[in-house]
XYZ file of C-alpha atoms in Angstrom:
376
model
C 60.876 -34.561 -19.553
C 63.583 -35.076 -16.974
C 64.401 -34.321 -13.356
C 67.929 -33.540 -12.195
C 68.685 -33.838 -8.462
C 71.900 -32.293 -7.163
C 73.751 -33.898 -4.253
C 76.533 -31.415 -3.384
C 78.513 -33.625 -0.996
C 81.944 -35.121 -1.638
C 84.392 -37.124 0.437
C 87.202 -35.063 -1.149
C 87.528 -32.370 -3.797
C 89.135 -33.172 -7.161
C 91.723 -30.643 -8.271
C 89.994 -29.883 -11.584
C 86.403 -29.652 -10.313
C 84.461 -26.379 -10.453
C 80.996 -27.880 -9.882
C 79.184 -26.781 -6.742
C 80.133 -29.313 -4.068
C 81.545 -29.433 -0.554
C 83.348 -31.950 1.581
C 80.757 -32.642 4.297
C 81.017 -35.403 6.894
C 78.167 -34.193 9.088
C 75.272 -36.687 9.019
C 72.813 -34.085 10.309
C 73.560 -31.736 7.406
C 73.041 -34.601 4.947
C 69.762 -35.605 6.597
C 68.493 -31.991 6.580
C 69.466 -31.669 2.929
C 67.564 -34.841 1.979
C 64.516 -33.474 3.829
C 64.835 -30.232 1.866
C 65.085 -32.090 -1.445
C 61.902 -34.013 -0.686
C 60.109 -30.801 0.233
C 61.320 -28.953 -2.882
C 60.034 -31.797 -5.046
C 56.581 -31.115 -3.583
C 56.948 -27.345 -4.020
C 57.951 -27.782 -7.676
C 55.158 -30.185 -8.610
C 53.598 -27.844 -11.184
C 56.825 -26.827 -12.940
C 56.639 -29.457 -15.706
C 52.858 -29.429 -16.009
C 51.145 -32.800 -16.430
C 53.847 -34.352 -18.588
C 55.235 -37.746 -17.624
C 58.844 -38.006 -16.493
C 61.082 -40.238 -18.599
C 64.461 -39.671 -16.899
C 65.861 -38.904 -13.444
C 69.512 -38.061 -12.888
C 71.272 -37.816 -9.513
C 74.465 -35.809 -9.910
C 76.918 -33.967 -7.755
C 79.125 -33.890 -5.938
C 78.978 -37.573 -5.177
C 75.429 -38.876 -4.616
C 76.746 -42.162 -3.209
C 77.829 -40.401 -0.021
C 74.141 -40.840 0.859
C 72.835 -44.138 2.160
C 70.590 -46.190 -0.156
C 67.722 -45.558 2.286
C 68.220 -41.787 1.863
C 68.345 -42.119 -1.910
C 65.133 -44.110 -1.822
C 63.419 -41.401 0.244
C 64.177 -38.978 -2.579
C 62.763 -41.343 -5.187
C 59.647 -41.932 -3.115
C 59.099 -38.165 -3.022
C 59.463 -37.984 -6.817
C 57.080 -40.891 -7.425
C 54.504 -39.378 -5.074
C 54.408 -36.110 -7.031
C 55.215 -37.027 -10.653
C 54.063 -39.692 -13.096
C 56.883 -41.692 -14.640
C 56.927 -43.400 -18.001
C 57.284 -47.166 -17.730
C 60.449 -47.257 -19.825
C 62.390 -44.807 -17.667
C 66.087 -44.109 -17.235
C 67.276 -43.425 -13.678
C 70.973 -42.563 -13.391
C 73.265 -41.991 -10.434
C 76.804 -40.597 -10.547
C 79.220 -42.772 -8.579
C 82.907 -43.058 -7.764
C 84.648 -46.421 -8.236
C 85.678 -46.678 -4.573
C 82.002 -46.649 -3.513
C 80.959 -49.572 -5.695
C 81.337 -52.469 -3.335
C 79.201 -55.523 -4.003
C 77.100 -54.709 -0.933
C 76.426 -51.109 -1.975
C 75.520 -52.174 -5.509
C 73.209 -54.889 -4.216
C 71.522 -52.307 -1.988
C 71.064 -49.968 -4.961
C 69.626 -52.834 -6.977
C 67.298 -54.080 -4.238
C 66.160 -50.855 -2.577
C 66.185 -48.164 -5.272
C 64.838 -47.859 -8.837
C 68.275 -46.868 -10.209
C 69.005 -48.626 -13.511
C 72.009 -46.716 -14.865
C 75.428 -45.888 -13.399
C 77.661 -42.969 -14.380
C 81.121 -43.850 -13.065
C 83.871 -41.251 -12.665
C 86.801 -43.309 -13.929
C 88.765 -40.334 -15.354
C 91.955 -42.318 -16.111
C 93.573 -45.753 -16.125
C 96.865 -44.407 -14.800
C 97.412 -44.386 -11.042
C 99.814 -41.494 -11.516
C 97.189 -39.407 -13.334
C 94.520 -40.309 -10.771
C 96.782 -39.173 -7.935
C 97.584 -35.952 -9.793
C 93.839 -35.192 -10.047
C 93.342 -36.079 -6.353
C 91.040 -38.957 -7.216
C 90.679 -41.399 -4.329
C 90.494 -44.615 -6.349
C 93.112 -46.679 -8.146
C 93.014 -48.381 -11.531
C 92.485 -51.700 -9.759
C 89.508 -50.197 -7.890
C 87.984 -49.022 -11.189
C 88.268 -52.439 -12.756
C 86.755 -54.100 -9.682
C 83.906 -51.551 -9.625
C 82.949 -52.353 -13.220
C 83.138 -56.070 -12.487
C 80.934 -55.643 -9.385
C 78.404 -53.537 -11.287
C 78.034 -56.056 -14.077
C 77.886 -58.924 -11.556
C 74.928 -57.279 -9.798
C 73.019 -56.658 -13.035
C 73.974 -53.072 -13.873
C 74.733 -53.211 -17.595
C 73.662 -49.676 -18.547
C 76.917 -48.008 -17.529
C 78.749 -44.909 -18.662
C 82.306 -44.027 -17.726
C 83.960 -40.587 -17.718
C 87.490 -40.031 -18.983
C 89.523 -36.815 -19.017
C 92.181 -36.015 -21.593
C 94.571 -33.126 -21.983
C 96.075 -33.300 -18.510
C 99.296 -31.302 -18.089
C 102.222 -33.489 -19.243
C 99.888 -36.214 -20.580
C 101.162 -37.755 -23.817
C 99.195 -39.043 -26.787
C 100.449 -42.543 -25.933
C 99.083 -42.289 -22.396
C 95.700 -41.141 -23.675
C 95.619 -43.980 -26.197
C 96.317 -46.418 -23.346
C 93.384 -45.012 -21.335
C 91.067 -45.543 -24.300
C 92.367 -49.082 -24.807
C 91.726 -50.014 -21.168
C 88.258 -48.483 -21.261
C 87.269 -50.517 -24.308
C 88.577 -53.723 -22.733
C 86.088 -53.320 -19.855
C 83.089 -53.610 -22.202
C 81.377 -50.426 -21.004
C 78.633 -49.375 -23.469
C 78.880 -45.584 -23.065
C 81.823 -43.184 -22.869
C 81.884 -39.508 -21.934
C 85.293 -37.980 -22.634
C 86.197 -34.397 -21.825
C 89.184 -32.225 -22.553
C 90.519 -30.728 -19.328
C 89.677 -27.069 -18.884
C 91.532 -25.406 -16.029
C 89.020 -23.184 -14.241
C 89.602 -20.362 -11.774
C 88.752 -21.300 -8.220
C 90.042 -24.859 -8.587
C 93.328 -26.244 -7.306
C 94.525 -26.576 -10.887
C 93.511 -22.953 -11.471
C 95.688 -21.878 -8.553
C 98.592 -24.045 -9.749
C 98.315 -22.546 -13.222
C 98.388 -19.027 -11.771
C 101.527 -19.936 -9.830
C 102.973 -21.529 -12.987
C 103.194 -24.954 -11.358
C 101.317 -26.429 -14.329
C 100.516 -25.353 -17.874
C 97.751 -26.465 -20.213
C 98.775 -28.698 -23.098
C 98.998 -27.079 -26.514
C 95.990 -27.057 -28.842
C 97.668 -29.262 -31.443
C 98.198 -32.105 -28.962
C 94.685 -31.694 -27.570
C 93.308 -31.968 -31.115
C 95.326 -35.130 -31.748
C 93.886 -36.635 -28.555
C 90.356 -35.811 -29.685
C 91.068 -37.309 -33.096
C 92.345 -40.476 -31.388
C 89.159 -40.571 -29.306
C 86.960 -40.462 -32.417
C 89.126 -42.997 -34.230
C 89.044 -45.513 -31.345
C 85.308 -45.114 -30.820
C 84.571 -45.751 -34.496
C 86.807 -48.821 -34.534
C 84.851 -50.272 -31.614
C 81.315 -49.532 -32.863
C 80.534 -46.555 -30.657
C 78.214 -43.954 -32.159
C 79.593 -40.443 -31.769
C 76.206 -38.917 -31.008
C 77.350 -35.752 -29.199
C 80.628 -33.820 -29.161
C 81.856 -35.523 -25.969
C 79.681 -38.641 -25.883
C 79.880 -42.057 -27.513
C 77.476 -44.986 -27.167
C 76.967 -48.533 -28.303
C 73.596 -49.199 -29.948
C 70.764 -48.736 -27.460
C 72.865 -46.957 -24.831
C 72.578 -43.248 -25.677
C 72.244 -41.252 -22.422
C 68.606 -40.252 -22.625
C 68.693 -37.704 -19.804
C 71.713 -35.796 -21.082
C 70.511 -36.038 -24.666
C 67.257 -34.318 -23.672
C 69.279 -31.214 -22.723
C 70.744 -31.049 -26.230
C 67.370 -31.489 -27.923
C 65.711 -28.678 -25.973
C 63.371 -30.669 -23.734
C 62.062 -29.188 -20.500
C 63.613 -30.302 -17.244
C 63.372 -29.613 -13.528
C 66.413 -29.193 -11.295
C 66.108 -30.001 -7.590
C 68.690 -29.055 -4.966
C 71.276 -26.376 -4.261
C 72.646 -24.860 -7.517
C 70.343 -26.997 -9.710
C 69.076 -25.479 -12.969
C 65.597 -25.786 -14.538
C 64.196 -25.003 -17.993
C 60.508 -24.737 -18.956
C 60.944 -23.779 -22.622
C 60.665 -20.038 -22.017
C 62.666 -19.352 -18.860
C 65.650 -20.715 -16.976
C 66.016 -20.691 -13.235
C 68.756 -21.785 -10.893
C 68.760 -22.428 -7.166
C 71.161 -20.746 -4.762
C 74.593 -22.417 -4.622
C 74.703 -22.574 -0.838
C 73.628 -25.615 1.180
C 72.594 -23.785 4.365
C 70.659 -21.043 2.543
C 68.992 -23.630 0.338
C 67.811 -25.697 3.319
C 66.616 -22.609 5.213
C 64.586 -21.298 2.257
C 62.949 -24.630 1.523
C 62.007 -25.015 5.201
C 60.147 -21.702 4.791
C 58.370 -23.047 1.661
C 60.387 -20.722 -0.555
C 62.278 -21.861 -3.667
C 65.605 -19.967 -3.533
C 65.929 -19.457 -7.281
C 66.832 -16.703 -9.701
C 65.109 -16.644 -13.072
C 65.730 -15.264 -16.540
C 63.347 -15.065 -19.479
C 64.954 -16.108 -22.741
C 64.886 -13.626 -25.620
C 64.245 -14.828 -29.166
C 67.974 -14.419 -29.827
C 68.729 -16.569 -26.764
C 66.384 -19.284 -28.023
C 67.932 -19.204 -31.484
C 71.497 -19.361 -30.162
C 70.646 -22.298 -27.897
C 68.914 -24.087 -30.761
C 72.060 -23.748 -32.881
C 74.480 -24.512 -30.049
C 72.730 -27.627 -28.753
C 71.731 -28.939 -32.170
C 75.218 -28.787 -33.646
C 76.621 -30.682 -30.667
C 74.598 -33.767 -31.648
C 74.601 -36.186 -34.561
C 71.056 -34.988 -35.404
C 72.261 -31.470 -36.171
C 70.067 -28.384 -36.664
C 66.712 -28.859 -38.373
C 66.477 -26.469 -41.331
C 62.665 -26.348 -41.439
C 62.592 -25.185 -37.805
C 65.100 -22.463 -38.658
C 62.844 -21.321 -41.483
C 59.589 -21.538 -39.498
C 60.617 -20.272 -36.061
C 63.761 -18.222 -36.605
C 63.466 -16.875 -40.166
C 65.049 -13.465 -39.464
C 68.011 -14.921 -37.564
C 68.440 -17.658 -40.144
C 68.831 -15.024 -42.873
C 71.606 -13.412 -40.814
C 73.706 -16.582 -40.625
C 72.876 -18.276 -43.949
C 75.983 -16.896 -45.627
C 78.126 -18.134 -42.720
C 76.620 -21.601 -43.061
C 77.374 -21.653 -46.786
C 80.993 -20.677 -46.107
C 81.303 -23.439 -43.492
C 79.851 -25.907 -46.016
C 82.407 -24.856 -48.623
C 85.208 -25.363 -46.091
C 83.953 -28.869 -45.305
C 82.977 -28.153 -41.701
C 79.195 -28.455 -42.084
C 77.028 -30.570 -44.383
C 73.326 -31.016 -45.132
C 71.692 -34.324 -44.176
C 67.959 -34.993 -44.347
C 66.825 -31.398 -43.804
C 69.479 -30.827 -41.127
C 72.820 -29.070 -40.844
C 75.351 -31.323 -39.106
C 79.014 -31.014 -38.299
C 81.376 -33.055 -40.438
C 84.217 -34.957 -38.798
C 86.523 -32.002 -39.495
C 83.868 -29.681 -38.121
C 83.812 -31.545 -34.809
C 87.499 -30.749 -34.344
C 86.754 -26.990 -34.426
C 83.189 -27.062 -33.097
C 83.582 -24.157 -30.656
C 84.792 -21.813 -33.390
C 81.974 -22.890 -35.720
C 79.294 -22.332 -33.114
C 80.619 -18.868 -32.291
C 80.351 -17.939 -35.995
C 76.663 -18.819 -36.004
C 75.596 -16.926 -32.861
C 73.504 -13.765 -33.143
C 73.330 -10.830 -30.750
């Protein structure tokens, strides 16, 4: 069981970002939001039943715009309401420019955080500037050094590939620099240009164009090749980890565990329904102050559950458990069995220990494969 806490504040907006976040410099708004988070935690105390919490994840936005004392208030609220397993994973998303020695020491001394998710994105100052990132390559390297110096060894770094005009050589260089920093977990994402972002506007005005699929595929192939060479396990489509460093919180999403989302725009899942809070800071705070959870809810149909089971399972190295298909989704399984056999014959899917898993070639066309196995 996990808890996700959304901090929707940023010091600036990246040009590719379509997550719910706002540039807010008002300390009163931040303080009111922290108060609302603490109150929602209390209001949601029954959502996960009596199960113990094994992971907490602070995402955003940029959670490090909050002071360590504010972060600790949130954790105190969680610990007051929920029981945590002893061997827990508590992650915070951070930007390199925030990771001064002092801030890291404060996190270490005054919060229970034991894992950092650092938005590196690139090891090219030109690419960082293009994305409107506020840090430099030098800042990234210093941030990693500071983190390790203060005892944070469970670190993941994000990289983005497929930027307009990015070459395969540039992407290979980014991977090389990442590996040199001895970071045990990598999340690497192909850029998707979304409407409502700066890049989306630039694309509409034809200022930029997305790279072609062939080059994007070559970059993904290079990513897998480099990770294998350096003993990273490719445990999820976009995620790679050294032994013992799989991201437990994120992995729980892909294995269908229940989770609670706290904060504006945060999503929750109880096994049967999904709900999501309003994506508006002021409305969120106002509702919580009135003891109301500002959430919409949907009940999953059996087809929804089956599709999610296929979609999430195939994203991971564990794959889709055949016995669960036969026991829980027999009718749907009959509908797609022929498709699975065809994918096996093409070398995209294989059977391993009572599971269907994607082959290496299958990972290159994973979206197409998953769409073939969805039911209506």
